[in-house]
Coordinates of C-alpha atoms in Angstrom, one line a residue:
M1 CA -16.9 11.6 -61.1
Q2 CA -13.5 10.8 -61.4
A3 CA -12.6 13.1 -59.1
N4 CA -14.8 12.0 -56.1
R5 CA -14.1 8.6 -56.5
E6 CA -10.1 9.7 -56.0
W7 CA -11.4 11.2 -52.9
I8 CA -13.7 8.0 -51.5
S9 CA -10.1 6.4 -52.2
I10 CA -8.1 8.9 -50.3
S11 CA -10.7 9.0 -47.2
D12 CA -10.8 5.0 -47.1
M13 CA -7.5 5.0 -46.6
M14 CA -7.3 7.7 -44.5
A15 CA -9.8 5.9 -42.3
G16 CA -8.1 3.3 -42.4
L17 CA -4.8 4.5 -41.2
M18 CA -6.6 6.3 -38.2
M19 CA -8.3 3.0 -36.8
V20 CA -4.3 1.3 -37.3
F21 CA -3.3 4.6 -35.1
L22 CA -6.4 3.8 -33.1
F23 CA -5.5 0.0 -32.0
I24 CA -1.7 1.6 -31.3
A25 CA -3.6 3.6 -29.3
V26 CA -5.4 1.5 -27.4
L27 CA -2.5 -1.2 -27.3
F28 CA -0.7 1.1 -25.6
M29 CA -3.0 2.3 -23.1
S30 CA -3.8 -1.5 -21.9
E31 CA -0.2 -1.8 -21.4
V32 CA 0.5 1.5 -19.2
Q33 CA -2.6 0.2 -17.3
K34 CA -1.2 -3.1 -16.1
E35 CA 2.9 -1.5 -15.9
Q36 CA 0.5 0.8 -13.2
K37 CA -1.2 -1.9 -11.3
V38 CA 2.3 -3.3 -11.2
I39 CA 3.8 -1.0 -9.7
K40 CA 1.5 -1.0 -7.1
E41 CA 1.6 -4.2 -6.0
I42 CA 5.0 -3.7 -6.0
A43 CA 4.5 -0.6 -3.6
E44 CA 1.5 -2.4 -1.4
S45 CA 4.1 -5.1 -1.1
Y46 CA 7.2 -2.8 -0.3
Q47 CA 4.7 -0.7 2.3
N48 CA 3.7 -3.9 4.2
I49 CA 7.4 -5.5 4.6
Q50 CA 7.7 -2.2 6.9
Q51 CA 5.3 -2.3 8.8
Q52 CA 6.5 -6.1 9.4
L53 CA 9.6 -5.0 9.9
Y54 CA 8.4 -2.4 12.8
R55 CA 6.1 -4.7 14.3
D56 CA 8.8 -7.6 14.0
L57 CA 12.0 -4.8 16.1
N58 CA 9.7 -3.2 18.7
Q59 CA 8.4 -6.8 19.6
E60 CA 11.8 -7.8 19.4
F61 CA 13.0 -4.6 21.2
K62 CA 10.3 -4.2 24.0
E63 CA 12.0 -5.0 27.0
D64 CA 15.4 -3.0 26.0
L65 CA 13.9 0.2 24.4
E66 CA 13.4 1.8 27.6
I67 CA 16.5 0.6 29.2
W68 CA 18.4 1.9 26.2
D69 CA 16.7 5.3 26.4
A70 CA 16.0 4.8 22.7
E71 CA 13.0 4.5 20.4
I72 CA 12.5 2.6 16.9
L73 CA 10.6 5.7 15.0
E74 CA 8.0 4.9 11.8
D75 CA 10.5 4.4 8.7
N76 CA 12.2 2.0 11.0
T77 CA 15.2 4.1 11.9
I78 CA 16.4 3.2 16.3
R79 CA 17.4 6.5 17.5
F80 CA 19.5 6.0 21.1
K81 CA 17.9 9.6 22.4
S82 CA 20.6 10.1 25.4
P83 CA 24.2 11.3 23.9
E84 CA 25.4 11.4 26.8
V85 CA 25.4 7.1 27.2
L86 CA 26.7 6.7 23.7
F87 CA 30.1 9.4 24.2
D88 CA 32.2 11.6 26.4
T89 CA 32.0 15.2 25.2
N90 CA 34.6 15.9 23.1
S91 CA 35.0 12.0 22.2
S92 CA 34.9 9.8 19.0
E93 CA 35.6 6.8 21.6
L94 CA 32.2 4.8 22.1
K95 CA 31.6 4.5 25.8
V96 CA 32.1 1.2 27.6
L97 CA 28.2 1.1 28.3
F98 CA 27.5 1.8 24.8
M99 CA 29.0 -0.6 23.5
T100 CA 27.4 -3.8 25.7
V101 CA 24.2 -1.9 24.3
L102 CA 25.6 -2.8 20.7
D103 CA 27.2 -5.7 21.4
D104 CA 23.4 -7.2 22.7
F105 CA 21.2 -4.9 19.9
F106 CA 23.1 -6.1 16.9
P107 CA 23.1 -9.9 16.9
R108 CA 19.2 -9.0 17.6
Y109 CA 18.6 -6.7 14.8
L110 CA 20.4 -8.8 12.1
V111 CA 18.3 -12.3 13.3
A112 CA 15.6 -10.3 13.7
P113 CA 12.2 -11.9 11.7

């Protein structure tokens, strides 16, 4: 009978230990879910800001993009499509026309909402 009492004590202790580990696991899962929610909110906020920036840049430069032969891509990259406007062949010097475009572009780009 004494042996049975020892096993009951050990099994009670193991059940208690299992409950402690279960409680720790539940708390850990709760924290992970909170962190995932925060990460999701940050990602959504970033995406909304990127989309708003894309709309703002298109609104600001919509009349000039065609004149400059430029485009604004979805990732907010601004691409000037005509290389002959940018530089002379085998030259690192900007053309006067492109310098004029940049003089108009950069101040407006930095102030764009």
